[in-house]
Coordinates of C-alpha atoms in Angstrom, one line a residue:
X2 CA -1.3 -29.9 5.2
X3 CA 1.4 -32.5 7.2
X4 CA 3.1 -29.4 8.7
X5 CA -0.3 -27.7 9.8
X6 CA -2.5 -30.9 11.5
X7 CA -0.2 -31.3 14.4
X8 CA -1.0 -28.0 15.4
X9 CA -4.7 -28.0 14.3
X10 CA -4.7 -31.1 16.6
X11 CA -2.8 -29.5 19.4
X12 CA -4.8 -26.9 19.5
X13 CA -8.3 -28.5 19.7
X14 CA -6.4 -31.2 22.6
X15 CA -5.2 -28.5 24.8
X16 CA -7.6 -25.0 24.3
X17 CA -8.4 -25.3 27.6
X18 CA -5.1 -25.8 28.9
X19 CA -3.9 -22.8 26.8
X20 CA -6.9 -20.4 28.0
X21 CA -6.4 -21.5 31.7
X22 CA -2.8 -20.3 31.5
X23 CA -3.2 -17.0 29.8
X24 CA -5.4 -13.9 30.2
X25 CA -8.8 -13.0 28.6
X26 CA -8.0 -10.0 26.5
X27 CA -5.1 -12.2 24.7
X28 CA -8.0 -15.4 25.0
X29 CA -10.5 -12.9 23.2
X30 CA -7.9 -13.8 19.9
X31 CA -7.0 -16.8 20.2
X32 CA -9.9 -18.8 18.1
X33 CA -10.1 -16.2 15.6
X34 CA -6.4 -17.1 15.1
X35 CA -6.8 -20.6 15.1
X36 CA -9.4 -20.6 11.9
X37 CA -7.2 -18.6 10.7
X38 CA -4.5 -20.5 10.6
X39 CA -6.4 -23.5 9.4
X40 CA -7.9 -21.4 6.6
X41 CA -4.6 -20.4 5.6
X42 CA -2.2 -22.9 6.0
X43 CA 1.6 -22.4 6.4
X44 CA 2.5 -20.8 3.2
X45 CA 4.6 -22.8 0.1
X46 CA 7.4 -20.8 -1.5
X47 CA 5.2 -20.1 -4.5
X48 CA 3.9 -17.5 -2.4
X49 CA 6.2 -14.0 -2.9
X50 CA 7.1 -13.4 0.5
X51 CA 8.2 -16.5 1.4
X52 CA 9.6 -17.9 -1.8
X53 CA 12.9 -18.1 -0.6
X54 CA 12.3 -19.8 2.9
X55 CA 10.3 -23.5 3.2
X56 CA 8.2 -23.0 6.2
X57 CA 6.2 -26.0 5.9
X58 CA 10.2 -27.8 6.2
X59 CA 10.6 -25.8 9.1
X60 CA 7.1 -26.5 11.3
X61 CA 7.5 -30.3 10.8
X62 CA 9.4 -31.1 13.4
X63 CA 7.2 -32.6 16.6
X64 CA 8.6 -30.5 19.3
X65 CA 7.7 -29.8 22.9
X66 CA 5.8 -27.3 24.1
X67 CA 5.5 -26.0 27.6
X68 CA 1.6 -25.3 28.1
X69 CA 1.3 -26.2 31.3
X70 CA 3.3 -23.1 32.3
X71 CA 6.0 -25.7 34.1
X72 CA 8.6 -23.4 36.0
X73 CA 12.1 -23.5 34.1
X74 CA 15.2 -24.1 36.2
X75 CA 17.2 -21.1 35.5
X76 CA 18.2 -18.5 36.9
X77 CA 19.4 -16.0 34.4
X78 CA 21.1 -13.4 36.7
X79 CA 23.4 -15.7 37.6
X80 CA 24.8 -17.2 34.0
X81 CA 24.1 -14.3 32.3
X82 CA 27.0 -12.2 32.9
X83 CA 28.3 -10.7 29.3
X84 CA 26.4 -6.8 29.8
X85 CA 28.0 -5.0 26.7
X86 CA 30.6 -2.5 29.1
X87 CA 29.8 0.8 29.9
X88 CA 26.1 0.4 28.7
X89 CA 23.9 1.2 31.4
X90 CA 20.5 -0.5 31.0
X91 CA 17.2 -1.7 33.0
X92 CA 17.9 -5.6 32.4
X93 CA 15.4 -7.7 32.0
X94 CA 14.4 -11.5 31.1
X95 CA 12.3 -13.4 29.2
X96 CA 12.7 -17.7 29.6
X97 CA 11.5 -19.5 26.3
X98 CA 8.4 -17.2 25.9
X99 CA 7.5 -16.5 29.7
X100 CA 8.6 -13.0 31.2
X101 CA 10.6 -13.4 34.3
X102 CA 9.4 -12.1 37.4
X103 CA 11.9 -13.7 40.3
X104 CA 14.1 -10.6 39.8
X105 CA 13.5 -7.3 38.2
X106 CA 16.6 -4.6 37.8
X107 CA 16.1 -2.4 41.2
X108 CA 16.4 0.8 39.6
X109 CA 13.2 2.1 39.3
X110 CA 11.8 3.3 36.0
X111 CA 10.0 7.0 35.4
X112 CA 6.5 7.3 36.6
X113 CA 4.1 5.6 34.1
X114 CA 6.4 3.4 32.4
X115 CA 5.5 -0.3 32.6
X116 CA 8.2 -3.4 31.6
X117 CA 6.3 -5.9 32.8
X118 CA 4.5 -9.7 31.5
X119 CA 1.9 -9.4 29.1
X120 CA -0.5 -11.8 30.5
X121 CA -0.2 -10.0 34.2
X122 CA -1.0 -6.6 33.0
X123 CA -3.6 -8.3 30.6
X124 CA -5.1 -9.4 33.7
X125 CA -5.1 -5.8 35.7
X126 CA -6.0 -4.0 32.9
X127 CA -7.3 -5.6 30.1
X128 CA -8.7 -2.3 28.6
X129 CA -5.4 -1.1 27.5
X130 CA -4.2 -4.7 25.9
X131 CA -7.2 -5.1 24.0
X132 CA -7.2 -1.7 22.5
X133 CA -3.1 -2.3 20.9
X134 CA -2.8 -6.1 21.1
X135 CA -2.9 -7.9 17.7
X136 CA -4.2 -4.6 16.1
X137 CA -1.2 -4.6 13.8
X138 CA -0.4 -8.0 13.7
X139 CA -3.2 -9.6 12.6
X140 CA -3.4 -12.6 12.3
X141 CA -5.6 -12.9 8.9
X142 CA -2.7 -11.8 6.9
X143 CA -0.1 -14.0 7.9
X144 CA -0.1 -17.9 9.0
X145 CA 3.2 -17.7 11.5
X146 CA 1.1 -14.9 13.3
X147 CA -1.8 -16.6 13.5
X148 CA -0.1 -19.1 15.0
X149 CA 1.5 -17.4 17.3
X150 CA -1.5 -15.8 18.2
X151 CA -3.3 -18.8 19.0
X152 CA -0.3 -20.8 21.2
X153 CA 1.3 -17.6 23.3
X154 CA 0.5 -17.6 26.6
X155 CA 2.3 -14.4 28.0
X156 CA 5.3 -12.4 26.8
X157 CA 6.6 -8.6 27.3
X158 CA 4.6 -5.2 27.6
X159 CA 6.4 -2.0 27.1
X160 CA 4.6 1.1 27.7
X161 CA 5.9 4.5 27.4
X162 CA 3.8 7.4 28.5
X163 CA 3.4 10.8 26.5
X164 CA 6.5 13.0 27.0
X165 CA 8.6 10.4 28.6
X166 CA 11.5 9.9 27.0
X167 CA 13.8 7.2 29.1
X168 CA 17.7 8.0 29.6
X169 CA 18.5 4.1 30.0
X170 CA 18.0 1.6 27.7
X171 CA 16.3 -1.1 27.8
X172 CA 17.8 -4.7 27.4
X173 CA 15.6 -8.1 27.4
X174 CA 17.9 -11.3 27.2
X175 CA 15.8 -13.8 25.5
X176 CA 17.2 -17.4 26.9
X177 CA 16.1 -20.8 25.3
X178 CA 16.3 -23.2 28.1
X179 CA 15.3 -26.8 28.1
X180 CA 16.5 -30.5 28.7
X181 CA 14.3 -31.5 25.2
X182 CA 13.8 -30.3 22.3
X183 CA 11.2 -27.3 22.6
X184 CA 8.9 -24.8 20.6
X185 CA 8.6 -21.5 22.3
X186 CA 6.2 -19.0 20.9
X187 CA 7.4 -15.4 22.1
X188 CA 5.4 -12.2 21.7
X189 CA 6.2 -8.4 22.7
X190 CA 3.9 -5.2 23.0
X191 CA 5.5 -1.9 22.2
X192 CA 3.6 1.2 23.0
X193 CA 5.4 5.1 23.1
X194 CA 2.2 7.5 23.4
X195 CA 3.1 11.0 21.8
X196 CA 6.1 12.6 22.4
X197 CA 7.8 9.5 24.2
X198 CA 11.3 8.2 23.6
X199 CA 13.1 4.9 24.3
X200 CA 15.7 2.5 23.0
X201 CA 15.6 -1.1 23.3
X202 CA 17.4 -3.5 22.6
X203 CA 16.6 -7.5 22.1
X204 CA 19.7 -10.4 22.5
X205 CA 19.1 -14.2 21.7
X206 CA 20.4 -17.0 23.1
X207 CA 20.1 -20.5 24.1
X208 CA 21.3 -21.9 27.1
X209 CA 21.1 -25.8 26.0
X210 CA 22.1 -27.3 22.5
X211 CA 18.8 -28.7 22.1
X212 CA 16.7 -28.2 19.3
X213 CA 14.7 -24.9 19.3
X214 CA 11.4 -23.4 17.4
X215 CA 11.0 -20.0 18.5
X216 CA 8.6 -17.9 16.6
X217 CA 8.1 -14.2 17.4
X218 CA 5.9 -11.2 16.9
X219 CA 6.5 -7.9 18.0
X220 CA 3.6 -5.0 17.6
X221 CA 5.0 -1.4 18.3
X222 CA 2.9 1.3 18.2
X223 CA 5.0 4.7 17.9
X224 CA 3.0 7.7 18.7
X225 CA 2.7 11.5 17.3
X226 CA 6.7 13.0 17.8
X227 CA 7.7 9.9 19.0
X228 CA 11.0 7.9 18.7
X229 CA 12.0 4.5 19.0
X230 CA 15.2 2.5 18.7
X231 CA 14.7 -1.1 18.3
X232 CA 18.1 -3.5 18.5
X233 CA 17.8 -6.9 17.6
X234 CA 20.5 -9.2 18.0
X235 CA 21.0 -12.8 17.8
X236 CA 23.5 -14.7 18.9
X237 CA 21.9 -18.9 19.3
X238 CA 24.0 -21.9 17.9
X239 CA 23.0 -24.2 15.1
X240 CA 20.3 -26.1 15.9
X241 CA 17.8 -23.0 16.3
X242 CA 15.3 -22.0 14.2
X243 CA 13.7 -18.6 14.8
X244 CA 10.7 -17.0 13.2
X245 CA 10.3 -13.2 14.1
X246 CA 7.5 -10.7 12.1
X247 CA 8.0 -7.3 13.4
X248 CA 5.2 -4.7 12.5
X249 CA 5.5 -1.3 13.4
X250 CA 3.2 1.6 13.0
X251 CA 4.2 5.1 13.6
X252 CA 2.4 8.2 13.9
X253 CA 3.0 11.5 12.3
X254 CA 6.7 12.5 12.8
X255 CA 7.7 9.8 14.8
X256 CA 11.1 8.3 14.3
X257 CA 12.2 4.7 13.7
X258 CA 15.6 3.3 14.2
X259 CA 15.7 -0.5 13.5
X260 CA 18.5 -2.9 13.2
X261 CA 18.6 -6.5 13.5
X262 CA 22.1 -8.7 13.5
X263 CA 22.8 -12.2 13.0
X264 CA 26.2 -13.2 14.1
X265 CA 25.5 -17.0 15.0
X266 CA 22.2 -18.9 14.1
X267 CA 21.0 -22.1 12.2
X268 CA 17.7 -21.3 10.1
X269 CA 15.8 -17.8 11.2
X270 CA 13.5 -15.6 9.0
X271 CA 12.8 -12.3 9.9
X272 CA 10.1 -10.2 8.4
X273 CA 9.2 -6.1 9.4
X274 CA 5.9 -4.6 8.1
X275 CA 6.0 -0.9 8.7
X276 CA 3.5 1.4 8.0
X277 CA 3.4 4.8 8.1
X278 CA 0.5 6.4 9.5
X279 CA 1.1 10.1 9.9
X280 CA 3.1 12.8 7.5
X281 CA 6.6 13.6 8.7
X282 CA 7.5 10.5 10.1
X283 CA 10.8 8.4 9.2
X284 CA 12.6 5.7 9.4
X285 CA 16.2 3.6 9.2
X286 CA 15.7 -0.1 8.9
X287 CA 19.4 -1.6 8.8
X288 CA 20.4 -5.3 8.9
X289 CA 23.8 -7.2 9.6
X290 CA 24.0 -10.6 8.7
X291 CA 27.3 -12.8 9.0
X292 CA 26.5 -16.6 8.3
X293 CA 28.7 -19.8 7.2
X294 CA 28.4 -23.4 7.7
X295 CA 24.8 -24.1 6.4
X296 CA 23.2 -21.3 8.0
X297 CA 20.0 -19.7 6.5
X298 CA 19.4 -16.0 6.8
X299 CA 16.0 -14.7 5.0
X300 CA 14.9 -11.1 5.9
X301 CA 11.9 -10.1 4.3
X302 CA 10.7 -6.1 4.3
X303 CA 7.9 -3.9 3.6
X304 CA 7.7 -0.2 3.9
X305 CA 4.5 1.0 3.4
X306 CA 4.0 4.6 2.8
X307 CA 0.5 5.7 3.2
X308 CA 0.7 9.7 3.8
X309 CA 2.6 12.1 2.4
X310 CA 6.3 13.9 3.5
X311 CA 7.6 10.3 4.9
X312 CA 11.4 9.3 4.4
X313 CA 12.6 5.5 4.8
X314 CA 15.8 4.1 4.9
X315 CA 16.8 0.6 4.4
X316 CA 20.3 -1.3 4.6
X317 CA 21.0 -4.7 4.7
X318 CA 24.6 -6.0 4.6
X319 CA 25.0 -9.9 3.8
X320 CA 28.7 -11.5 4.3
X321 CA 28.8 -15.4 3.7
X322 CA 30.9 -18.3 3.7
X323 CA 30.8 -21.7 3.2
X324 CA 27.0 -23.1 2.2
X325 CA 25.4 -20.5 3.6
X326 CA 22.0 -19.2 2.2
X327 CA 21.0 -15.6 2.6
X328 CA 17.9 -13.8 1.0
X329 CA 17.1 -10.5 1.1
X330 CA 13.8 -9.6 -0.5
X331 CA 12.3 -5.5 0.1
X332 CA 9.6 -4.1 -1.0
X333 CA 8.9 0.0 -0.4
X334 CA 4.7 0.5 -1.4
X335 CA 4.3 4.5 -2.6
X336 CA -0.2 4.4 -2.1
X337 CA -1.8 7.3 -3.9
X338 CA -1.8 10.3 -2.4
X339 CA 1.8 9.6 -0.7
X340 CA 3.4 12.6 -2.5
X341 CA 6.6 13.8 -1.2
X342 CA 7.7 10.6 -0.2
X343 CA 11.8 10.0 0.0
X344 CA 12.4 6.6 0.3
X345 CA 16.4 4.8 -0.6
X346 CA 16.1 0.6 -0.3
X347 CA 20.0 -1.0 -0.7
X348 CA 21.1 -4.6 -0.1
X349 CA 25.1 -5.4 -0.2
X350 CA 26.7 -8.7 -0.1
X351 CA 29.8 -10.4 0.2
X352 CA 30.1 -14.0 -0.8
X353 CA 33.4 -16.0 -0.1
X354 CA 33.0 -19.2 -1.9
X355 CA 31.0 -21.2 -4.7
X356 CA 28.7 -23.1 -2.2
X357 CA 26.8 -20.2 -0.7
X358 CA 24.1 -18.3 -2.4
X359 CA 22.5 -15.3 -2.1
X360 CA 19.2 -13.8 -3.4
X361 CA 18.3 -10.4 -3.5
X362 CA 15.3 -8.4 -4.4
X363 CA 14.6 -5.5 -3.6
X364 CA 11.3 -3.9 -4.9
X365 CA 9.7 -0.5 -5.7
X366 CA 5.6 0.1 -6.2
X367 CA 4.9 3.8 -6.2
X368 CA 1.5 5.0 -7.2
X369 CA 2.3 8.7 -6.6
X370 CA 4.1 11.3 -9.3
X371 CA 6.2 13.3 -6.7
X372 CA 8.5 11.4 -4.9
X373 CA 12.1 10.5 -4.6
X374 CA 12.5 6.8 -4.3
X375 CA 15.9 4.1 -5.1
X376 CA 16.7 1.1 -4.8
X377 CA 19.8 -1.0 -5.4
X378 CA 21.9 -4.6 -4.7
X379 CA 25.4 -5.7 -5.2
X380 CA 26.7 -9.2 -4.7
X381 CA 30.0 -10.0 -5.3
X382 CA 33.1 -11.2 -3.6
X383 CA 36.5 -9.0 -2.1
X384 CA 37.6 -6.3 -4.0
X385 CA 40.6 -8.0 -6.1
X386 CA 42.2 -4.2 -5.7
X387 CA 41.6 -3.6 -2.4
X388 CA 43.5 -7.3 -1.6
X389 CA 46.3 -6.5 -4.1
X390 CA 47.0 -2.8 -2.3
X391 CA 47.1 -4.5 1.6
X392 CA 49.2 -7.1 0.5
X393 CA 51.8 -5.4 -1.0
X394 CA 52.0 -3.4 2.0
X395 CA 52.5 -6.8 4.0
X396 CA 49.5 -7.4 5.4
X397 CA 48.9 -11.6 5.2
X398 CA 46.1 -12.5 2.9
X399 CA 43.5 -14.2 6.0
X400 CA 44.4 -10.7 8.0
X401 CA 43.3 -8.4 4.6
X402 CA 40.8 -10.6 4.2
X403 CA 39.5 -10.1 7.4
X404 CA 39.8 -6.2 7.4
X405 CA 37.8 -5.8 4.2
X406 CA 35.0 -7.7 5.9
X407 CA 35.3 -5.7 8.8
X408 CA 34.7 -2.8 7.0
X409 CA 32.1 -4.1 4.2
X410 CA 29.8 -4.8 7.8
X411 CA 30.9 -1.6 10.0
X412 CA 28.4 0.6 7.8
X413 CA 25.7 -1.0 9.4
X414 CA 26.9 -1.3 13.0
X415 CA 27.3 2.2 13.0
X416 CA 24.0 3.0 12.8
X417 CA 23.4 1.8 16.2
X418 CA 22.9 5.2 18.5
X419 CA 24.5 3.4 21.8
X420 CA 28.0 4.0 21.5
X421 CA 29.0 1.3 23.9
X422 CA 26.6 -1.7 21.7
X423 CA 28.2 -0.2 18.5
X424 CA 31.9 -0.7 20.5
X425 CA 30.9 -4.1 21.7
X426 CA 29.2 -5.2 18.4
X427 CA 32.6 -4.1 16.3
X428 CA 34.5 -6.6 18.7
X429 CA 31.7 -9.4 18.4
X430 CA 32.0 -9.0 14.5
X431 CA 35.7 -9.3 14.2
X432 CA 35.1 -12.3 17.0
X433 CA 33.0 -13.8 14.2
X434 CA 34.8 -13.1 11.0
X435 CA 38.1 -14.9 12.7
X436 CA 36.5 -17.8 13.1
X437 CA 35.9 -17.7 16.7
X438 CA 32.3 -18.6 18.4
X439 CA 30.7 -15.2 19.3
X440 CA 30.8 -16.5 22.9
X441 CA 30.5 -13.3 25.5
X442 CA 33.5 -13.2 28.0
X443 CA 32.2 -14.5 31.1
X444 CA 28.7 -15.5 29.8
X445 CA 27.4 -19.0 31.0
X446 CA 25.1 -19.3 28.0
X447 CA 27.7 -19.0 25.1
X448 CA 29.7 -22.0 27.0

C-alpha cells in the first residue's frame, strides 16, 4: 500500500483545502471517493484489466500538486498557434486540470449550449451537476476514479440541449505547464440531451519537460437520437504519464464515434467503458497508436450491450519500434436479453524489431442466442511481398518502409468525420513515422 498512503495522507492533510477550492455538488463525492480508494487500493496486475499496466509503479512518484488553486503563468492563446488548417472550431483551454477563463473564443455558441468550468456552473446550478456528475463514473468500481474523484477540483462541462446539433466543433487544448514536476487530475462532463449533436475534439500537450501525472475521467451522457464524436489526441513528450477512463452511456439510437491517437507519449493507459442503454444505438470506437523508444501504450475496452438491436465497432491499429510496449486488451459483454446485437472487435499491429512487444486480447462474453458478434488480432511485422514489389519498382527500402506504415495506420484515421483533422492527422503521422518530433508548425508548446 506504498503507492496508496501518500495520497491517503494527502488527503486527510489538505480536505479542507480541497473543499474550499471546489464546489459542493462535486464536494458531495469526494469522501465517498476517498474510502473508496482506501478500500480498494491501486490495483496489481493480477487483476484482468490491468494486468498489463503497473499502476502502483506509476503513482509512486511524490509529485506536486497544485491545491491551492495558484494561478499558472501561461497564456495559451499566445503559444498555442498550430489550429489543424481549415478547421473551424470554438477553441478552448484547459491549464493542468483548471478550465481557462481569461479568454474564451468570441464566437458565440447556440442558445442553451454551455462550454464552461465545471466547478463555476457547479456553483450556479448545482442541480444539474449532481444529477450527471460521477453517475457513470463511479468511483466504487475503479481506484484511478476514485482518485480522481476525490483530488479534482474543477474541470470542463459540455452541455448540449435537445435538438441542437452544433455546426463547429469543439477543440479543448489540454496544456501541462509547470516549473516542477506536477500531478494534475483533469475531469470532463459530457451531456447531449435528445436529439442533440456535436463533435469534439481533445489535444494533449505539455508546455515544460517536467515530469507529469495526469489522470483523467470523462462521463458523457448521449441522449435518445443523439450523436457524438469524440477525438482524442495526444501529442506530450517522454516524461508524461497519463491515465484517462472514458465512460460513455448512450441512449436509444444515439450514435458514438470515438477515436483516440497516440503519436508522442511516455507511459499512458486509456480505458473506455461504454454501455448501451437504449435499442438502436451504435457505436465506432477506433484507436491509433504509433510508439518507439520505451514508450508504453495500454488501451483497455469494454462494450457492454445491455438492450437489444445495438451495433459496436472497434479498431485499434498498433505500429512499434524500438522497446516499445503496447497492449490492447477488449472485451464486448452480450447480457441476456441483448438479442440482435451486431457487434465486430479487431486489433492490428505492426512490430519493427525484436525489443518491442505487444499484447493483445481481445474478448467475447455473449449470453444471448441471436446475435452477430467477431472478434480478431494480427501482430506481425511488413509484409515481405509488399516490400519486395516497391522495391523492385525503385522505391528505397526506409521510403517502402515508410509507405506500408502509412497505410497499415490510414484505416483508422479515416474514420475521423472532420475532413480537415483527418488531412492534418495524415501529415502528423507520416511526421512521426520519419522520425521527426510531431512538433506543430508554429506551435510554442512542441518547441
Amino acid at each position: 500500500m506504498s503507492s496508496e498512503k501518500q495520497y491517503i495522507d494527502l488527503y486527510g492533510q489538505s480536505r479542507q483545502m480541497i473543499f474550499e477550492h471546489s464546489a459542493p455538488a462535486m464536494n458531495a463525492l469526494r469522501d465517498p471517493a476517498f474510502e473508496d480508494f482506501r478500500r480498494m487500493g491501486f490495483p496489481s496486475q493480477k487483476v484482468e484489466r490491468y494486468k498489463y499496466t503497473d499502476m502502483q509503479k506509476l503513482f509512486e512518484p511524490d509529485l506536486g500538486l497544485n491545491l491551492n488553486r495558484l494561478d499558472i503563468p501561461v497564456d495559451p492563446y499566445a503559444a498555442f498557434r498550430c489550429d489543424v488548417p481549415n478547421l473551424s472550431t470554438s477553441l478552448y483551454f484547459v491549464v493542468n486540470d483548471g478550465f481557462y477563463t481569461k479568454s474564451l473564443p468570441k464566437t458565440p455558441l447556440p442558445e442553451g449550449v454551455i462550454v464552461d468550468s465545471l466547478c463555476h456552473v457547479a456553483k450556479e446550478k448545482p442541480d444539474f451537476i449532481e444529477k450527471y456528475y460521477g453517475k457513470i463514473a463511479r468511483s466504487g468500481e475503479d481506484a484511478v476514479t476514485a482518485l480522481n474523484t476525490m483530488l479534482t477540483q474543477d474541470g470542463l462541462l459540455v452541455y448540449v440541449p435537445k435538438n441542437v446539433q452544433l455546426d463547429r466543433a469543439i477543440q479543448v487544448i489540454n496544456i501541462l505547464r509547470s516549473d516542477v514536476d506536477l500531478m494534475v487530475n483533469r475531469r470532463v462532463l459530457i451531456v447531449l440531451e435528445e436529439g442533440a449533436a456535436a463533435k469534439l475534439l481533445f489535444c494533449d500537450h505539455a508546455a515544460d519537460d517536467r515530469q507529469f501525472l495526469a489522470t483523467q475521467v470523462i462521463e458523457a451522457h448521449v441522449g435518445e437520437n443523439a450523436s457524438l464524436d469524440l477525438y482524442c489526441l495526444e501529442e506530450t513528450h517522454l516524461r508524461n504519464t497519463r491515465v484517462s477512463n472514458v465512460y460513455i452511456e448512450q441512449m436509444a439510437n444515439s450514435r458514438v464515434n470515438h477515436n483516440v491517437i497516440t503519436l508522442h507519449n511516455g507511459i499512458t493507459r486509456n480505458k473506455l467503458d461504454l454501455v448501451f442503454k437504449g435499442e438502436g444505438a451504435e457505436c465506432s470506437c477506433n484507436g491509433c497508436v504509433v510508439a518507439d523508444k520505451n514508450q508504453h501504450v495500454d488501451n483497455n475496452t469494454l462494450i457492454d450491450h445491455q438492450v437489444p438491436h445495438c451495433t459496436s465497432n472497434e479498431l485499434y491499429k498498433y505500429v512499434l519500434d524500438d522497446e516499445a510496449v503496447g497492449a490492447f486488451a477488449g472485451r464486448v459483454l452480450v447480457r441476456h436479453g441483448a438479442q440482435k446485437t451486431n457487434s465486430q472487435e479487431t486489433n492490428r499491429n505492426l512490430i519493427a524489431t525484436k525489443q518491442c512487444r505487444m499484447y493483445s486480447q481481445p474478448m467475447l462474453e455473449i449470453y444471448a442466442d441471436d446475435v452477430k458478434c467477431a472478434h480478431g488480432s494480427t501482430v506481425g511485422q511488413l509484409n515481405d511481398a509488399a516490400m519486395f514489389y516497391m522495391r523492385q519498382r525503385g522505391i528505397p527500402e526506409k521510403e517502402a518502409r515508410l509507405l506500408l506504415e502509412f497505410a497499415f495506420a490510414e484505416e483508422v484515421i479515416d474514420k475521423i468525420n472532420l475532413d480537415p483533422l483527418k488531412d492534418r492527422l495524415h501529415y502528423l503521422v507520416e511526421k512521426r513515422f520519419r522520425g521527426e518530433l510531431n512538433k506543430c508548425e508554429g506551435c510554442q508548446l512542441c518547441k
